[in-house]
PDB file of C-alpha atoms in Angstrom:
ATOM      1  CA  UNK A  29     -21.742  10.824  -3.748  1.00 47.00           C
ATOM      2  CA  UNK A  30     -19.758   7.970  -3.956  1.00 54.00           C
ATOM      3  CA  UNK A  31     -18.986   8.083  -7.371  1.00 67.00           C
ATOM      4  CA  UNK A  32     -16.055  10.347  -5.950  1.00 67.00           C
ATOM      5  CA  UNK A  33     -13.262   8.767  -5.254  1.00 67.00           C
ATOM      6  CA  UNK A  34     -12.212  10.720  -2.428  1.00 64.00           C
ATOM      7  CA  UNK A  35     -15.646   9.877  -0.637  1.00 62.00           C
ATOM      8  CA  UNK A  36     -15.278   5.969  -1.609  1.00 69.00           C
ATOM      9  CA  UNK A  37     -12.168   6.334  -0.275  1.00 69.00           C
ATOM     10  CA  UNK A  38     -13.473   8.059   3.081  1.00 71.00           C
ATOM     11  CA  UNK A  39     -16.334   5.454   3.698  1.00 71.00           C
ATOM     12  CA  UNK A  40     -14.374   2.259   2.996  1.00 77.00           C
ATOM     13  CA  UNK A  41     -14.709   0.325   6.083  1.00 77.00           C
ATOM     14  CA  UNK A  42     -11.365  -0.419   8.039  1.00 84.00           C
ATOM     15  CA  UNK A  43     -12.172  -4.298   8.308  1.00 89.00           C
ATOM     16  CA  UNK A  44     -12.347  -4.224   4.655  1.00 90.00           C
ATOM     17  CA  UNK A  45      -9.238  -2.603   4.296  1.00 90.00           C
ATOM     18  CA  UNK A  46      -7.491  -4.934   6.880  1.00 95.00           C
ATOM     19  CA  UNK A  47      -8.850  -7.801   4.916  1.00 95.00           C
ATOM     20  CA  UNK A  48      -7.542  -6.701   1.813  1.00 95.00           C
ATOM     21  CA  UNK A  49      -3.999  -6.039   3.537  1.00 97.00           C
ATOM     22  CA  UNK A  50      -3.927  -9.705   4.413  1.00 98.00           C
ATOM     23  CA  UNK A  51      -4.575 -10.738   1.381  1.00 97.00           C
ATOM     24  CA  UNK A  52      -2.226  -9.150  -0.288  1.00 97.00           C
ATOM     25  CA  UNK A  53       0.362  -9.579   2.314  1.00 98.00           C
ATOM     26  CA  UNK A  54      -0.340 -13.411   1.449  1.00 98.00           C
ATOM     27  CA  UNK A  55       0.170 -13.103  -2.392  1.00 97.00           C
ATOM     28  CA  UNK A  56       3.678 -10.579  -1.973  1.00 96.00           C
ATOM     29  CA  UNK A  57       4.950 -13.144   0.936  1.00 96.00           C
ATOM     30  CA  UNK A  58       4.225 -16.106  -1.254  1.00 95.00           C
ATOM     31  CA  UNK A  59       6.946 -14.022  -3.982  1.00 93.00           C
ATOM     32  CA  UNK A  60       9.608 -14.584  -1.747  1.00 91.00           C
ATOM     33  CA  UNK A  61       9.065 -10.451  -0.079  1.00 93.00           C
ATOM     34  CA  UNK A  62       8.344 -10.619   3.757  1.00 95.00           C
ATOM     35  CA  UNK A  63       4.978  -8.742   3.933  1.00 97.00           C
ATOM     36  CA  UNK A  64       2.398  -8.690   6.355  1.00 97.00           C
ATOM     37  CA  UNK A  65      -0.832  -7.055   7.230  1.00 98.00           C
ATOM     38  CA  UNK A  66      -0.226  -3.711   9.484  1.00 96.00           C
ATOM     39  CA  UNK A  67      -2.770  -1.199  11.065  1.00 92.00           C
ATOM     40  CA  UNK A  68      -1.907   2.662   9.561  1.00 90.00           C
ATOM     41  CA  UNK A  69      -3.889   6.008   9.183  1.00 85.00           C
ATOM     42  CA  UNK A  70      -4.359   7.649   6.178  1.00 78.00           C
ATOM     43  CA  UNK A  71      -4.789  11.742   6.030  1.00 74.00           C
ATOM     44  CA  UNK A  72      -7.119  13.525   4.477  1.00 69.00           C
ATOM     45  CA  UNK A  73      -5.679  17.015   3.652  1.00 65.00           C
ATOM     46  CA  UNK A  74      -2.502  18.711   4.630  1.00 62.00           C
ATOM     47  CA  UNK A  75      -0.113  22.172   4.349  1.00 61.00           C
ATOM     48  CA  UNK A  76      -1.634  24.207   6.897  1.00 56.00           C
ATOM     49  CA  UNK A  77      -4.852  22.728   7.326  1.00 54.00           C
ATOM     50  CA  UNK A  78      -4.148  18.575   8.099  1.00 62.00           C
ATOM     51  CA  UNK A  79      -7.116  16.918   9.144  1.00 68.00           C
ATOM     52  CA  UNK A  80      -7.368  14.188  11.577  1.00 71.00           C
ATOM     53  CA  UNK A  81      -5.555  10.851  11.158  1.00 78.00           C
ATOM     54  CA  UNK A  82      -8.071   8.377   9.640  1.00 78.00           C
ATOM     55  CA  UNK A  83      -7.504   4.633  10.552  1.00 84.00           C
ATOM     56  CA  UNK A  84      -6.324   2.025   7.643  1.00 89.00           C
ATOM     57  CA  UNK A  85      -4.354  -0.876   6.633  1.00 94.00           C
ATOM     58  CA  UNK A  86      -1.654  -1.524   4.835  1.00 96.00           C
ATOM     59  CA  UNK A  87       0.800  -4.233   3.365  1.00 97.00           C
ATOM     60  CA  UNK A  88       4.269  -3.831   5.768  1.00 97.00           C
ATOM     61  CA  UNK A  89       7.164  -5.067   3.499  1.00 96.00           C
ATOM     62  CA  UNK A  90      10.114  -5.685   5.859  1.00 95.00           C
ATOM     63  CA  UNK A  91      13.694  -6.229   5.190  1.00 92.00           C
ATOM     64  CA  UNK A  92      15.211  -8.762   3.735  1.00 90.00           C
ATOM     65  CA  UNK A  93      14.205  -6.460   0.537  1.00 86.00           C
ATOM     66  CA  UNK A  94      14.813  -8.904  -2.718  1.00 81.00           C
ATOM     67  CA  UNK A  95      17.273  -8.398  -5.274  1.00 78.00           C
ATOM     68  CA  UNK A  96      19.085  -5.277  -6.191  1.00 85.00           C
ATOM     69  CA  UNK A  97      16.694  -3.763  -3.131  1.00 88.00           C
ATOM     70  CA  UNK A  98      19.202  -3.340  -0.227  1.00 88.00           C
ATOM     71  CA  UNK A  99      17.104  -1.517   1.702  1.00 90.00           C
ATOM     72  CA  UNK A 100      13.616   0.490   1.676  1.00 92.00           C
ATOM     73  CA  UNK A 101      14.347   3.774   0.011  1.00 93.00           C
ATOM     74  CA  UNK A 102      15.618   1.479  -3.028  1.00 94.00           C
ATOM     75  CA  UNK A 103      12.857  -0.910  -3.394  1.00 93.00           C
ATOM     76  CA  UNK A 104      10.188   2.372  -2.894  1.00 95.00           C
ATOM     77  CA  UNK A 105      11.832   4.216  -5.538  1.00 95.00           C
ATOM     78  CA  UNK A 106      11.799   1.444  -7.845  1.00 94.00           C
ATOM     79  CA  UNK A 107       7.995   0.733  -7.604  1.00 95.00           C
ATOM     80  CA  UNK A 108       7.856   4.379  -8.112  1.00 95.00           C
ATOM     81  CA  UNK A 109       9.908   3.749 -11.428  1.00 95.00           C
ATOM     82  CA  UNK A 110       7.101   0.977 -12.225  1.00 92.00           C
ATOM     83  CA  UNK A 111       4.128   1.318 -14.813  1.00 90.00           C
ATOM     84  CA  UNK A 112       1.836   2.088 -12.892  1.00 89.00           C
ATOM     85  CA  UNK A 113       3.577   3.905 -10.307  1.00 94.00           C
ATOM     86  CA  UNK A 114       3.400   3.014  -6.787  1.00 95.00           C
ATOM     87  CA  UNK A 115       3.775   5.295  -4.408  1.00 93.00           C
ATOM     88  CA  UNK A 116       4.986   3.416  -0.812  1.00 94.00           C
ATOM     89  CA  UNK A 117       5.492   5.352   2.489  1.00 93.00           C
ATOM     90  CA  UNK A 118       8.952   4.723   4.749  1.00 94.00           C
ATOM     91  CA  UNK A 119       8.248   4.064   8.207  1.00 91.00           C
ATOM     92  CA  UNK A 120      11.082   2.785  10.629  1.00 90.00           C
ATOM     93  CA  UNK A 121      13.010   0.626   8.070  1.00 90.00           C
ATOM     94  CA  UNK A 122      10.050  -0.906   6.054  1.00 94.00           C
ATOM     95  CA  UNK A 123       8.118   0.548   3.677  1.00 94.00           C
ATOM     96  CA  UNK A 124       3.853   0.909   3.415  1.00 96.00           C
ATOM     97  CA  UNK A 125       1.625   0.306   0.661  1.00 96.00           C
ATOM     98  CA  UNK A 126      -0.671   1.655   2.630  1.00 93.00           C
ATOM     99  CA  UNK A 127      -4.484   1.210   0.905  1.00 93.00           C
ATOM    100  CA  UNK A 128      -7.145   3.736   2.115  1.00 87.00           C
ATOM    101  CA  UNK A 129      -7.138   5.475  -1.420  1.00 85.00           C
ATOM    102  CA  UNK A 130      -6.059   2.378  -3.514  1.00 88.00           C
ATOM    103  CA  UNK A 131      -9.333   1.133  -4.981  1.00 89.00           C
ATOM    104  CA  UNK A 132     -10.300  -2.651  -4.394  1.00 90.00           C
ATOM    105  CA  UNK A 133     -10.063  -3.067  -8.047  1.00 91.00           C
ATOM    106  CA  UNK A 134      -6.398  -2.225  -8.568  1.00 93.00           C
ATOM    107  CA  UNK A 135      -5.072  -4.646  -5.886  1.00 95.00           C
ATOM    108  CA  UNK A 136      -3.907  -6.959  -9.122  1.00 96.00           C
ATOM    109  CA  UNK A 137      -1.730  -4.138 -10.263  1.00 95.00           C
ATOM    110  CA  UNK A 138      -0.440  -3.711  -6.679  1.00 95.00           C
ATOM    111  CA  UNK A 139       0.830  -7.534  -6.782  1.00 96.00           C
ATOM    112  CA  UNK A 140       2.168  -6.986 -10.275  1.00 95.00           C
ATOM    113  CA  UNK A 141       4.262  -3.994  -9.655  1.00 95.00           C
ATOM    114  CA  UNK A 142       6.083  -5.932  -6.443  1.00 94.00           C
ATOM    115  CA  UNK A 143       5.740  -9.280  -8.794  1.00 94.00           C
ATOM    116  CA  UNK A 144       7.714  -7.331 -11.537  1.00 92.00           C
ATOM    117  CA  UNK A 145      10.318  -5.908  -9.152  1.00 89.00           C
ATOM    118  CA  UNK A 146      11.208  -9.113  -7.764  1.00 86.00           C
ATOM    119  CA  UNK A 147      10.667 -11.458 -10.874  1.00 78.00           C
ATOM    120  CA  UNK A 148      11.934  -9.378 -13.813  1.00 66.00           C
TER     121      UNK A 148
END
């Protein structure tokens, strides 16, 4: 049923998701962050057992990081740091919020963790 997160996440549609990314990318570039819309895959499982890659979207935040960020490992583990907690993924100097098991709903909270970081 959908009323499980794992299977809303599974049967989000990837336009959807790519839509949201833009968005998104919109509101963090429009905080002074250079972010834009990427294509990413998600995976469902892992240790021994990893599933197939499933396709997604995410927000690609690219250097120049802001502030006291000097590069991606620093601004990751400060969202991580944040209330709530982000959890971004590195990938070849930038760093992915990627969103195939963020819920629609807590996109606000995405753009206030990176708001906070940046605008203390």
């Amino acid at each position: 049923s959908l009323r499980i997160p794992l299977w809303l996440f599974l049967a989000t549609p990837s336009d959807r998701l790519r839509d949201r990314a833009g968005r998104l990318a919109s509101a963090i570039s429009s905080l002074g962050v250079a972010a834009e819309a990427a294509d990413s895959s998600a995976q469902v499982g892992g240790g021994s057992v990893p599933a197939e890659p499933l396709p997604s979207s995410a927000v690609r935040l690219t250097p120049p990081f802001p502030g006291p960020f000097p590069g991606e490992s620093d601004l990751a583990r400060g969202l991580r740091a944040g209330d709530p907690p982000v959890v971004a993924r590195l990938h070849r100097g930038a760093l992915l919020l990627d969103l195939r098991a963020v819920p629609e709903a807590d996109d606000p909270l995405l753009l206030d963790a990176v708001r906070r970081l940046v605008r203390p």
